[in-house]
Amino acid sequence: MQDNHLKTGGEKLVDEKRVVVDRNADLGDIIKTFNELKLRRKHKFMVFRLADDGSGVVNLEVVGPPKSSTDDFLSTLPTSDCRFAIYDHDYRSTDGRPQSKLYFISWLPDNATPHNMMAYTAAKGVFREKFSGVFDSMAKSIEEVEVLLDLRKEEDDSDDDGDFDFD
């Protein structure tokens, strides 16, 4: 007997066939590349995506060489599709020492489809379990990534026009 789903026009709300990412999925190449990035510094960044067919497969899309610039990394992020990225950010501390941080960036641009955004949001936990020692962040625009990496100052959205007079 089929359940009656009145709110969804007779369609099931959840599709059991659509698996985002299996927790036991083979991420061997991605984990290997991550360890090369983290421990051996063979790469500057890596960008990966979920398969479009809902099979739960994860594809390593781009790996940046160690001398890549931030602009090279930003140019790999599509404007209308979601991605996961790990970026090795080199910077100087307040006392002038060179330091490095690894960022796990969930790239969820506003132009992406809602289904795509939901799939990447659901899959994020699986990847966070696999990658240790990274700072978790989410970005919807290139500007947000630049603010995250301290390449741009965060714009103050406060309204100092004086629209309201309290006299």
Coordinates of C-alpha atoms in Angstrom, one line a residue:
M1 CA 0.0 0.0 0.0
Q2 CA 1.4 3.4 -1.0
D3 CA 1.4 6.2 1.6
N4 CA -0.7 9.2 0.7
H5 CA 1.4 12.3 0.8
L6 CA -1.1 15.1 0.5
K7 CA 1.3 17.9 1.0
T8 CA 3.6 16.8 -1.8
G9 CA 1.1 15.8 -4.4
G10 CA 1.4 12.1 -3.8
E11 CA 5.2 12.2 -4.1
K12 CA 7.4 11.0 -1.3
L13 CA 9.2 13.8 0.3
V14 CA 12.5 11.9 0.6
D15 CA 14.0 10.0 -2.3
E16 CA 15.8 6.9 -0.8
K17 CA 17.7 6.4 -4.1
R18 CA 19.5 9.8 -3.9
V19 CA 22.5 9.4 -1.6
V20 CA 24.5 12.5 -1.1
V21 CA 27.7 10.9 0.3
D22 CA 28.1 7.7 2.1
R23 CA 30.0 7.9 5.4
N24 CA 31.9 4.8 4.3
A25 CA 32.6 6.1 0.8
D26 CA 36.1 5.6 -0.6
L27 CA 37.8 9.0 -0.5
G28 CA 41.2 7.5 -0.9
D29 CA 42.5 10.0 -3.6
I30 CA 41.1 13.0 -1.8
I31 CA 42.5 12.0 1.6
K32 CA 45.9 11.2 -0.1
T33 CA 45.9 14.7 -1.8
F34 CA 44.8 16.3 1.5
N35 CA 47.7 14.7 3.4
E36 CA 50.1 15.8 0.7
L37 CA 48.7 19.4 1.0
K38 CA 48.8 19.4 4.8
L39 CA 52.0 17.5 5.6
R40 CA 54.2 17.8 2.6
R41 CA 52.9 21.1 1.2
K42 CA 52.9 19.7 -2.3
H43 CA 49.7 21.6 -3.2
K44 CA 48.3 25.0 -2.4
F45 CA 44.7 24.1 -2.7
M46 CA 42.3 21.4 -3.8
V47 CA 38.7 21.7 -5.0
F48 CA 36.3 18.8 -5.1
R49 CA 32.7 18.2 -6.1
L50 CA 29.9 15.8 -5.6
A51 CA 28.8 13.7 -8.6
D52 CA 25.7 15.2 -10.3
D53 CA 23.9 11.8 -10.6
G54 CA 23.4 11.5 -6.8
S55 CA 25.5 8.4 -6.6
G56 CA 27.6 9.6 -3.7
V57 CA 30.8 9.7 -5.7
V58 CA 33.2 12.6 -4.9
N59 CA 35.5 13.9 -7.6
L60 CA 38.7 15.8 -7.1
E61 CA 38.3 18.6 -9.6
V62 CA 41.4 20.9 -9.3
V63 CA 44.6 20.7 -7.4
G64 CA 46.7 23.8 -7.3
P65 CA 50.6 23.7 -7.4
P66 CA 52.5 25.1 -4.4
K67 CA 53.3 28.4 -6.1
S68 CA 49.6 29.1 -7.0
S69 CA 48.3 32.5 -6.0
T70 CA 45.0 33.3 -4.3
D71 CA 43.6 34.6 -7.6
D72 CA 44.3 31.2 -9.1
F73 CA 42.3 29.6 -6.3
L74 CA 39.4 32.0 -6.6
S75 CA 39.2 31.5 -10.4
T76 CA 38.5 27.8 -9.8
L77 CA 35.3 28.5 -7.9
P78 CA 32.3 28.5 -10.2
T79 CA 29.7 31.2 -9.9
S80 CA 26.6 29.0 -10.1
D81 CA 27.7 25.6 -8.7
C82 CA 28.7 24.4 -5.2
R83 CA 32.1 23.0 -4.3
F84 CA 34.2 22.0 -1.3
A85 CA 37.7 23.4 -1.2
I86 CA 40.8 23.2 1.1
Y87 CA 43.1 26.2 0.9
D88 CA 46.5 26.6 2.5
H89 CA 46.7 30.2 3.4
D90 CA 50.1 31.7 4.2
Y91 CA 50.2 34.9 6.2
R92 CA 52.3 36.9 8.7
S93 CA 51.3 37.0 12.4
T94 CA 51.1 40.3 14.3
D95 CA 54.7 39.9 15.4
G96 CA 55.9 39.3 11.8
R97 CA 56.3 35.5 11.9
P98 CA 55.3 33.5 8.8
Q99 CA 52.3 31.2 9.5
S100 CA 49.9 29.0 7.7
K101 CA 46.3 28.0 8.1
L102 CA 44.3 25.4 6.3
Y103 CA 40.7 26.4 5.5
F104 CA 37.9 24.0 4.6
I105 CA 35.6 26.2 2.5
S106 CA 32.1 25.2 1.7
W107 CA 31.4 27.2 -1.5
L108 CA 27.7 27.8 -1.8
P109 CA 27.1 30.7 -4.2
D110 CA 23.7 32.3 -4.3
N111 CA 23.3 31.3 -8.0
A112 CA 23.4 27.6 -7.2
T113 CA 20.2 25.5 -7.2
P114 CA 18.6 24.9 -3.9
H115 CA 18.9 21.1 -4.4
N116 CA 22.7 21.5 -4.9
M117 CA 23.1 23.7 -1.8
M118 CA 21.2 21.2 0.3
A119 CA 23.2 18.3 -1.0
Y120 CA 26.5 20.1 -0.2
T121 CA 25.3 21.1 3.2
A122 CA 24.2 17.5 4.0
A123 CA 27.6 16.1 2.8
K124 CA 29.7 18.6 4.7
G125 CA 29.7 16.6 7.9
V126 CA 31.2 13.5 6.2
F127 CA 34.2 15.6 5.0
R128 CA 34.6 17.4 8.3
E129 CA 35.1 14.0 9.9
K130 CA 37.9 13.1 7.4
F131 CA 39.9 16.3 7.4
S132 CA 41.6 17.2 10.7
G133 CA 43.3 20.4 11.5
V134 CA 41.3 22.7 9.2
F135 CA 39.3 25.8 9.9
D136 CA 35.7 25.3 8.8
S137 CA 34.1 28.2 6.9
M138 CA 31.4 28.8 4.4
A139 CA 31.3 31.4 1.6
K140 CA 28.7 32.6 -0.9
S141 CA 30.8 35.0 -2.8
I142 CA 34.4 35.8 -3.8
E143 CA 34.3 38.8 -1.5
E144 CA 33.5 36.5 1.5
V145 CA 36.5 34.4 0.7
E146 CA 38.7 37.4 0.4
V147 CA 37.5 38.7 3.9
L148 CA 38.1 35.2 5.3
L149 CA 41.7 35.2 4.0
D150 CA 42.2 38.8 5.2
L151 CA 42.7 40.1 1.7
R152 CA 39.9 42.5 2.1
K153 CA 38.5 44.3 5.1
E154 CA 34.9 43.5 6.0
E155 CA 32.6 46.2 4.9
D156 CA 30.6 47.8 7.7
D157 CA 26.9 47.5 7.0
S158 CA 25.8 49.8 9.7
D159 CA 23.7 52.7 8.7
D160 CA 25.3 55.9 9.8
D161 CA 23.1 58.1 7.6
G162 CA 21.2 59.5 10.5
D163 CA 17.8 58.3 9.1
F164 CA 16.3 58.6 12.6
D165 CA 16.5 61.6 14.8
F166 CA 16.1 60.9 18.5
D167 CA 15.7 64.6 19.5

